[in-house]
Tab-separated table of C-alpha atoms in Angstrom:
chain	number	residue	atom	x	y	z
K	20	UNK	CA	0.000	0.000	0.000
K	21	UNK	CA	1.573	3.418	-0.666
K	22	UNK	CA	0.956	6.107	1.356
K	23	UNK	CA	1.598	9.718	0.729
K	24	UNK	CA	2.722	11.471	3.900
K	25	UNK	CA	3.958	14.928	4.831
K	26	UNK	CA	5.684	15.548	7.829
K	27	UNK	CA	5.348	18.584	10.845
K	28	UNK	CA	7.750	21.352	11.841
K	29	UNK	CA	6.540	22.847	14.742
K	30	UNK	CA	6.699	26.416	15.679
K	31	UNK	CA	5.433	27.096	18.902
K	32	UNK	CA	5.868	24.720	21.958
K	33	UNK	CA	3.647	22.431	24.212
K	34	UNK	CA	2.916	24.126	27.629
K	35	UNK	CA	4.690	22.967	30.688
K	36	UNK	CA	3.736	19.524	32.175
K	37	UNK	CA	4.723	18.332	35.427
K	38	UNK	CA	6.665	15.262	35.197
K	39	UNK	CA	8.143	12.229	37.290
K	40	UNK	CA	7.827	8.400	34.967
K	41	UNK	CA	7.473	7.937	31.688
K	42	UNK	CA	4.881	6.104	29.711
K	43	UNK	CA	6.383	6.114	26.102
K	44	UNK	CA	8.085	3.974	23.624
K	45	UNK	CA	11.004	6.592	23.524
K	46	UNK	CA	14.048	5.807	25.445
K	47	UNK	CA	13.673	6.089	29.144
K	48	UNK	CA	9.661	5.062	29.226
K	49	UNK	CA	7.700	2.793	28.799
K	50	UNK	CA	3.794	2.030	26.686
K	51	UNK	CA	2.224	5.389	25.047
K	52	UNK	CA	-1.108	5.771	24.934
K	53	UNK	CA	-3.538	6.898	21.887
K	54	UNK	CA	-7.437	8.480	21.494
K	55	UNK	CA	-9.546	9.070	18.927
K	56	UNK	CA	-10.992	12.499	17.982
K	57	UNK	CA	-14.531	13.027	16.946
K	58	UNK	CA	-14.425	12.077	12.870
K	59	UNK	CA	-16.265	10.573	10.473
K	60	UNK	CA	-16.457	6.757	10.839
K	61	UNK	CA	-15.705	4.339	7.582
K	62	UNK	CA	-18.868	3.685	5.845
K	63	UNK	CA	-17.709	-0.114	4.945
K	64	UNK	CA	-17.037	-2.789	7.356
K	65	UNK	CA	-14.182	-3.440	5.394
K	66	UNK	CA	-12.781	-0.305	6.164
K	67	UNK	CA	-11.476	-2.316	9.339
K	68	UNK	CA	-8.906	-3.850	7.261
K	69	UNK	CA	-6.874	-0.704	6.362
K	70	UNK	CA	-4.190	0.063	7.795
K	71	UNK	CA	-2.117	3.628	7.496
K	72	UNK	CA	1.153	4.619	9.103
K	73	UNK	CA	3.115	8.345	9.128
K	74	UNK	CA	6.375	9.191	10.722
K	75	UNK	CA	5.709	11.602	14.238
K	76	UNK	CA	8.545	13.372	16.544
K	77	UNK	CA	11.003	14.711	13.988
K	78	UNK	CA	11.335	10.911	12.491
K	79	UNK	CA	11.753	9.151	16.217
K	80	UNK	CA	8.305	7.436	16.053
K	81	UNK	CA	5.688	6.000	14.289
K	82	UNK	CA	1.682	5.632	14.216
K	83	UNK	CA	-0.360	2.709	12.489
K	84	UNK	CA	-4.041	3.627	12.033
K	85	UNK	CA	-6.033	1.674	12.070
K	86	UNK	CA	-10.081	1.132	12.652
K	87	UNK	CA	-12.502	0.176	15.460
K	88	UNK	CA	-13.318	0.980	18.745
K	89	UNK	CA	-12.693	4.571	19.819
K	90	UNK	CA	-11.979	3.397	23.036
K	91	UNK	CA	-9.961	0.615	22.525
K	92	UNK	CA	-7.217	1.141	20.981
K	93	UNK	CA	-4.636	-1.335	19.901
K	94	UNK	CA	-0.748	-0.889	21.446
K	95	UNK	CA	2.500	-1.886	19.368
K	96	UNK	CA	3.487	-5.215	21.294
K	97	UNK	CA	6.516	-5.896	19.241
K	98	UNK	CA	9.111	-3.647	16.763
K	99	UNK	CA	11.900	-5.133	14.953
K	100	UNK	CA	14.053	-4.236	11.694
K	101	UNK	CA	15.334	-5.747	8.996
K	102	UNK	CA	17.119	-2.583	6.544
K	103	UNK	CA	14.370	-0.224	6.161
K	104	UNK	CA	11.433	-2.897	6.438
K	105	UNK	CA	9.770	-2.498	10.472
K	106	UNK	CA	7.909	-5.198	11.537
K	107	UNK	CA	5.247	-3.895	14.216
K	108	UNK	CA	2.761	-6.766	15.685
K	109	UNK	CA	-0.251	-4.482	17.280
K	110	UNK	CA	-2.079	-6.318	20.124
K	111	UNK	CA	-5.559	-5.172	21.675
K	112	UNK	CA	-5.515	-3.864	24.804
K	113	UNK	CA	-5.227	-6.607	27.518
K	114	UNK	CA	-8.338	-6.679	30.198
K	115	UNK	CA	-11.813	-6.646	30.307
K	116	UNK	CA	-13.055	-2.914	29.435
K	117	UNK	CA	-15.874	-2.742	27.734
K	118	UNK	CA	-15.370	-0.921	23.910
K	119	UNK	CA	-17.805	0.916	22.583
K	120	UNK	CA	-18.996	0.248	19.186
K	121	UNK	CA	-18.032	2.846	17.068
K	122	UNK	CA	-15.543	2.883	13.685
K	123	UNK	CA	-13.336	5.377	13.492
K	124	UNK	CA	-9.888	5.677	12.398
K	125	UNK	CA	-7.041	5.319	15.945
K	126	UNK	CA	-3.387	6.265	15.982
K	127	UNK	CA	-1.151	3.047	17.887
K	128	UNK	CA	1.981	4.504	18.656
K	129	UNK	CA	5.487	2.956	18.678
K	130	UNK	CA	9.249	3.811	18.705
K	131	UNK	CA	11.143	4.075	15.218
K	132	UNK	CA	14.195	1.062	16.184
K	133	UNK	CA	17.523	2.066	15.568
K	134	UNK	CA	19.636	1.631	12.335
K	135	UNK	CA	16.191	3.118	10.458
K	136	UNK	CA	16.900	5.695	8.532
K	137	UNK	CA	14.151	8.597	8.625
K	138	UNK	CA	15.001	10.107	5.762
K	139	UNK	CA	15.100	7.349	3.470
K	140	UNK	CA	11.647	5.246	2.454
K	141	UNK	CA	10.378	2.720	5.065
K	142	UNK	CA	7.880	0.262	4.508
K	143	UNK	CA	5.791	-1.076	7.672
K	144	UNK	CA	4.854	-4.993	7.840
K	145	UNK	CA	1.931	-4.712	10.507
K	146	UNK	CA	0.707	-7.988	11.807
K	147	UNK	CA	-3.163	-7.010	13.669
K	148	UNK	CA	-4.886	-9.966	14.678
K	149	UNK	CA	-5.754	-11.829	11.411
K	150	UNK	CA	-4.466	-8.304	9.407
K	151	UNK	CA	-1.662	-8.205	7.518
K	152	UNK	CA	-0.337	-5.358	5.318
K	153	UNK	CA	2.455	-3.271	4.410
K	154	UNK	CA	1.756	0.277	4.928
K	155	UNK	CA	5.123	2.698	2.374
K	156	UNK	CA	6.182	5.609	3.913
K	157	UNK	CA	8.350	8.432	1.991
K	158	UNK	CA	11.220	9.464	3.796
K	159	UNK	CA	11.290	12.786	5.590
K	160	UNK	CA	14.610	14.552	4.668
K	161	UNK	CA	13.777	17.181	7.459
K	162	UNK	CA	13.929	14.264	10.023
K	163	UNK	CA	15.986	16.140	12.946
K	164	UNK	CA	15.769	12.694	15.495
K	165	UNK	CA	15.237	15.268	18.328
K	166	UNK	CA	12.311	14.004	20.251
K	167	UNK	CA	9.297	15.923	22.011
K	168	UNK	CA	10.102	13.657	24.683
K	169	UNK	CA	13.180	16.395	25.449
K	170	UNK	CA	11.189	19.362	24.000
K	171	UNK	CA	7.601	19.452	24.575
K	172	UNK	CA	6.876	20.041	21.115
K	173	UNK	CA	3.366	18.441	19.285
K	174	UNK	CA	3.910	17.437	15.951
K	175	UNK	CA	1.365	16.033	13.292
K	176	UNK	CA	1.091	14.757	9.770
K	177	UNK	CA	-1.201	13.425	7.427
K	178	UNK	CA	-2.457	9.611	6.740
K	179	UNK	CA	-5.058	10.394	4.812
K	180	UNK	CA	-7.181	13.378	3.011
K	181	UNK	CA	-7.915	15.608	5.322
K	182	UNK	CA	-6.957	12.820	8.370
K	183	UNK	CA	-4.139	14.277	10.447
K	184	UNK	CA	-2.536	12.481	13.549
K	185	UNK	CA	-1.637	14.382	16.451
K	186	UNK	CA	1.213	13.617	18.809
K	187	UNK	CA	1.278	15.648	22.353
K	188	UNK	CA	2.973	14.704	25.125
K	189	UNK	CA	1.972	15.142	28.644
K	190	UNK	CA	-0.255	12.685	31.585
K	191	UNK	CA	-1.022	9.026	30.296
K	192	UNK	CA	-4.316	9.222	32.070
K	193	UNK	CA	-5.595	12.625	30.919
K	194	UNK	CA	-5.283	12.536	26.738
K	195	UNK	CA	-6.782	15.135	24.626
K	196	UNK	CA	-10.142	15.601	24.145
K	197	UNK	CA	-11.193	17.370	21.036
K	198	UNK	CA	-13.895	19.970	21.603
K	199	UNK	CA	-14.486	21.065	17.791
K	200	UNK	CA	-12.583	21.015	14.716
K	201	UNK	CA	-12.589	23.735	11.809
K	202	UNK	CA	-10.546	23.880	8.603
K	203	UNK	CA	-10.714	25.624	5.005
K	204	UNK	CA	-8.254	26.304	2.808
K	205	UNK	CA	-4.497	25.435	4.007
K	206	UNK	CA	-5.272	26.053	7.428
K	207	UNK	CA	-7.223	24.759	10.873
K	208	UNK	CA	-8.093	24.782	14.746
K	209	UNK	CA	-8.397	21.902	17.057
K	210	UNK	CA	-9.934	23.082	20.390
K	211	UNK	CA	-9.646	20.597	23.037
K	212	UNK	CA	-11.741	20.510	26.122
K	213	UNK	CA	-10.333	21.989	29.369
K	214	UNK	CA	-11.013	20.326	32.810
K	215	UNK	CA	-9.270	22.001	35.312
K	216	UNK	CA	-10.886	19.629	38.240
K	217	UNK	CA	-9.581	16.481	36.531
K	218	UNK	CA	-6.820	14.276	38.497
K	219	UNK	CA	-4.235	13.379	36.267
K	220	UNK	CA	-1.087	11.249	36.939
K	221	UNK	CA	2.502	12.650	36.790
K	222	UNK	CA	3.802	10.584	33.960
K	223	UNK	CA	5.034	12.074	30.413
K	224	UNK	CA	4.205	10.324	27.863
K	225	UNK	CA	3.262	10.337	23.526
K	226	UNK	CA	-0.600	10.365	22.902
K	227	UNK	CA	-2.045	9.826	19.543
K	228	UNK	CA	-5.146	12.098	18.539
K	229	UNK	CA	-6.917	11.481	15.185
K	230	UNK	CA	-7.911	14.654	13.591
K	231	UNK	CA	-10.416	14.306	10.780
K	232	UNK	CA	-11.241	17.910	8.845
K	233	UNK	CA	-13.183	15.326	5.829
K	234	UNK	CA	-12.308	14.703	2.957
K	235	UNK	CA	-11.996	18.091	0.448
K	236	UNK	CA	-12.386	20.453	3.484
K	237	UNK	CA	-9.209	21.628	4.180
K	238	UNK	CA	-6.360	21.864	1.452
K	239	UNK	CA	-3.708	18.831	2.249
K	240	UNK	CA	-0.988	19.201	-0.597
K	241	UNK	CA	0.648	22.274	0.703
K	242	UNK	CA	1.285	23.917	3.538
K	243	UNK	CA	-0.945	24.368	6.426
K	244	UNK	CA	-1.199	25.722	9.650
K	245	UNK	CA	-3.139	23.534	12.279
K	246	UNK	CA	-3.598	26.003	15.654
K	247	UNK	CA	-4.125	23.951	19.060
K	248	UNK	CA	-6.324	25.687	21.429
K	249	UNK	CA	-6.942	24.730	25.191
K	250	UNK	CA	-5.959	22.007	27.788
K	251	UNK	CA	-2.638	23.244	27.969
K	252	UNK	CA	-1.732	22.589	24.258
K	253	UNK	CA	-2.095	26.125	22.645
K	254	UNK	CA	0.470	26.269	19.566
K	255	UNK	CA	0.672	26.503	16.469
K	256	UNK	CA	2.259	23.420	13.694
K	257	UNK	CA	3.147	23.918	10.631
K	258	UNK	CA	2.703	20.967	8.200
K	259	UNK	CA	4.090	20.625	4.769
């Protein structure tokens, strides 16, 4: 499957988040977590079958999307490589939560290994239960390697047309809501709700947010300016 991808610069940092463990892939933590926005779920069944995958944090990680459950979101169990070919196994996650029944498009984050070159083509074998494709990615010749895990920075990039994942980093247990969502043109606002009352652990870790503008609303070939307003994540990235 090829997959066209464009890759995030960011220009304005994540606000401050109180920190003590880690809950990422990147080195020094441990399992990131992932949510979906609201967006429009797949019209086909089928649609469960696709799988997508971009480049996040300056070339340092990954996200497969894939569909289902908004609230259940599959983790990256195992990452190895092979050259430029990453094999990434995606398990559900363990336990007996209930998932709602919804189909909409969720990030699973994971840790680029070492020896994989960024800036050259990489081509993802994901293994998902009884799933099994091979998602292209282009190479990102602006792949810097410095992670938000060091910087507090958000980046995002597109899987799809007008389908953007969103890495932040901050509390495992408190991960983005989105509020609303406009776009037109080459540029757009995610406002995400704020809940000053909620208890949140002190871990730092990745979180994978879905952003779907639709399909034709915004303008995903060029550059464009996605704003982040409220819970702490006000910025702006720069795409493209």
């Amino acid at each position: 499957m090829a997959l066209r991808t464009r890759y995030a610069a960011v220009l304005s940092a994540f606000a401050a988040v109180a920190l003590l463990a880690g809950c990422t892939t990147t080195p020094g933590a441990e399992t990131p977590t992932s949510s979906a926005a609201p967006s429009s779920a797949p019209e086909d069944a089928d649609d469960r079958n696709d799988v997508e995958g971009v480049l996040l944090d300056n070339g340092r990680m990954f996200a497969v999307i894939t569909s289902g459950s908004s609230t259940c979101v599959p983790q990256v169990d195992q990452v190895s490589a092979d050259g430029q070919t990453v094999t990434v196994t995606l398990v559900d996650v363990p336990g007996d939560a209930a998932c709602t029944k919804d189909l909409v498009p969720r990030a699973s984050l994971g840790a680029l290994p070492e020896g994989v070159d960024p800036k050259s083509d990489i081509t993802l074998q994901v293994t998902y239960g009884d799933v099994n494709d091979d998602v292209d990615i282009d190479g990102d010749p602006a792949a810097t390697g410095e992670s938000g895990l060091e910087t507090g920075m958000s980046t995002a990039a597109w899987f799809d047309d007008g389908g953007l994942v969103l890495l932040t980093w901050g509390s495992s247990s408190c991960v983005p809501v989105v509020e609303s969502l406009e776009g037109a043109g080459n540029a757009g606002t995610a406002t995400f709700v704020t809940d000053d009352q909620q208890i949140c652990t002190m871990d730092m870790g990745p979180r994978g947010t879905i952003l779907d503008f639709g399909e034709d609303a915004v303008d995903d070939d060029g550059p464009f300016t996605l704003t982040l307003v409220g819970d702490g994540l006000d910025g702006t990235i720069r795409i493209g």
